[in-house]
Amino acid sequence: MGMNRRNIDIERRSRRLADGGRGEGPVVYWMSRDQRVGDNWALLLAQQEALIRRKGLLVVFCMIGDYPGATLCHYRFMLRGLQEVRQKLHQLNIGFTLLEKSPEQILPGFLHGIDAHLLIGDFDPLSIKQCWKASLLSELTAPYVEVDTHNIIPAWTVSAQKEYAAYTIRPKIKRLLESFLTDIPAVKHHPFACVPVPATVDFDRLVRNVADQAPVLQTRLPAGEDAALQAAISFVHDKLHTYGALRNNPCVDGQSGLSPYLHFGQLSPQRLAWLVNRSEVSPEAKEPFLEELVVRRELSDNFCLYEPAYDRFAGFPDWARTTLNQHRSDTREYIYSLADLEAGATHESLWNACQLDLVQSGKLHGYLRMYWAKKILEWTVDPETAIDYAITLNDRYSLDGRDPNGYAGIAWAIGGVHDRAWQERPVFGKIRYMNAAGCRRKFDVDGYIASVLKRCRGAAG
Ligand code: FAD
Ligand code: FO1
């Protein structure tokens, strides 16, 4: 790929957030969402600018200890991934430093101190990131450019508004996908040294401490971008061709299992889609997977980017808020507290098995997630409590939690977001209904429950 083709590919995924005075120091990539060296358009843009201006290149990660909903299990997975990032960057003569402070507190001073030439950031629609970005913009002196390297087509390019459903965003994505779904160039060895930045934290000790304290999960998914790419290649080679048929059956391992890698940015969705497209699997077999990976995932980012209330009742569409309001005073046959739900102590054995599975393995099968969240609507006093409990449990226990896919998924299940009105019934109103009987018609519920109990009893030892 010639330099100009490469430049165009890199630059059209970026947007300038602020002008400013370019310092004499290194170009800085503030890494947050996309925690990988390979297939990272933000890093590629940062390197391109550093090469043109003959500057050093530094990657900075600002780690906060109280990321909303995160537990030690999540930090262990993330930090192991960041260890690999640091090592790969070192081999490329690119600097890496982890700052143990919130970005809006530490970045302006840090960048000023090293007289940063330019700041590159990666795109993330979540409100915590929007807050970090807004406060940075008010204090920065260097220019600041944002790159969407989490979506194949940048979220702001796909649509300038909140999309109603998959069928409204799909044509907008399909029209652009051909031109954006390209191969991704590799980062080069960087010829200009970056002034060594005094490490503010003993990174390896931090990783060891977190790893020692975090409870062991059953999934034991190996973290990091090398393992992520291996898992992606194996999925495409071994499971893609049966994905369409098996993906809704929790009793078989028919889904990719790649969401933690995608959530922490250890795997590029573009690389995954590229591998799928290049595989010799039939187009019909590719379609259902690309629909989820590209359309549903980019629809979730669109929802969180353009709906500030993505995690609240106010974010539900009008028809859903109306119908849920009309059924507020319906009798709830069962009411459970957050503690009841967290302990999987309800009257329904399938739901309890789902919750046990989620807690023990840090993951719940995509089909069961829909049923799991909908029952929380049915068994709590009101929809506000339901969305609050569902988000709390999903973010606390799921390795792929704290993600736009989760907020959109829960809003879909409880608030009809991206869905349509269904047959009206108590409590749900016209929100799509799901129950254990419906699951029994789809898969071997008793088999699933038995497998969870066996697996978890084994873990309980
Ligand atoms: P696969 O079926 O193999 O799909 C591959 C990838 O496509 C996924 O990793 C994901 O990035 C994307 N994808 C698949 N289904 C969806 C979907 N419905 N919406 C958006 N993207 C999708 N996904 C998360 O990443 N984090 C969450 O916290 C999360 N919470 C959810 C909560 C509820 C109530 C619901 C209904 C869905 C939720 N999802 C969440 C979406 C989906 O269930 C998961 O992405 C999927 O099950 C992850 O497993 P997988 O990677 O094996 O999926
Ligand atoms: N991003 C950061 O920039 N700093 C953090 O300390 C941080 C912690 C964290 C913990 C758990 C988790 O699931 C995500 C975390 N993230 C952090 C954000 C993550 O990198 C993703 O950007 C978002 O969660 C996805 O939108």
Short mmCIF file of C-alpha atoms in Angstrom, two decimals, residues 6 37-40 43-44 47 57 89 92 94 185-189:
data_model
loop_
_atom_site.label_atom_id
_atom_site.label_comp_id
_atom_site.label_asym_id
_atom_site.label_seq_id
_atom_site.Cartn_x
_atom_site.Cartn_y
_atom_site.Cartn_z
CA ARG A 6 -2.03 4.35 3.78
CA VAL A 37 -0.60 -2.66 19.17
CA GLY A 38 -1.69 -4.53 16.05
CA ASP A 39 -4.60 -3.33 13.90
CA ASN A 40 -4.89 -0.07 15.85
CA LEU A 43 -1.52 4.10 16.97
CA LEU A 44 -1.00 4.16 13.19
CA GLN A 47 3.10 7.03 14.30
CA LEU A 57 6.17 8.22 19.93
CA LEU A 89 5.81 -1.31 21.97
CA LEU A 92 9.14 -1.20 18.25
CA ILE A 94 7.80 3.15 21.09
CA PRO A 185 -1.15 -1.92 7.87
CA ALA A 186 1.40 -2.90 10.52
CA VAL A 187 3.05 -0.45 12.90
CA LYS A 188 6.67 0.19 11.91
CA HIS A 189 9.76 0.11 14.08
#
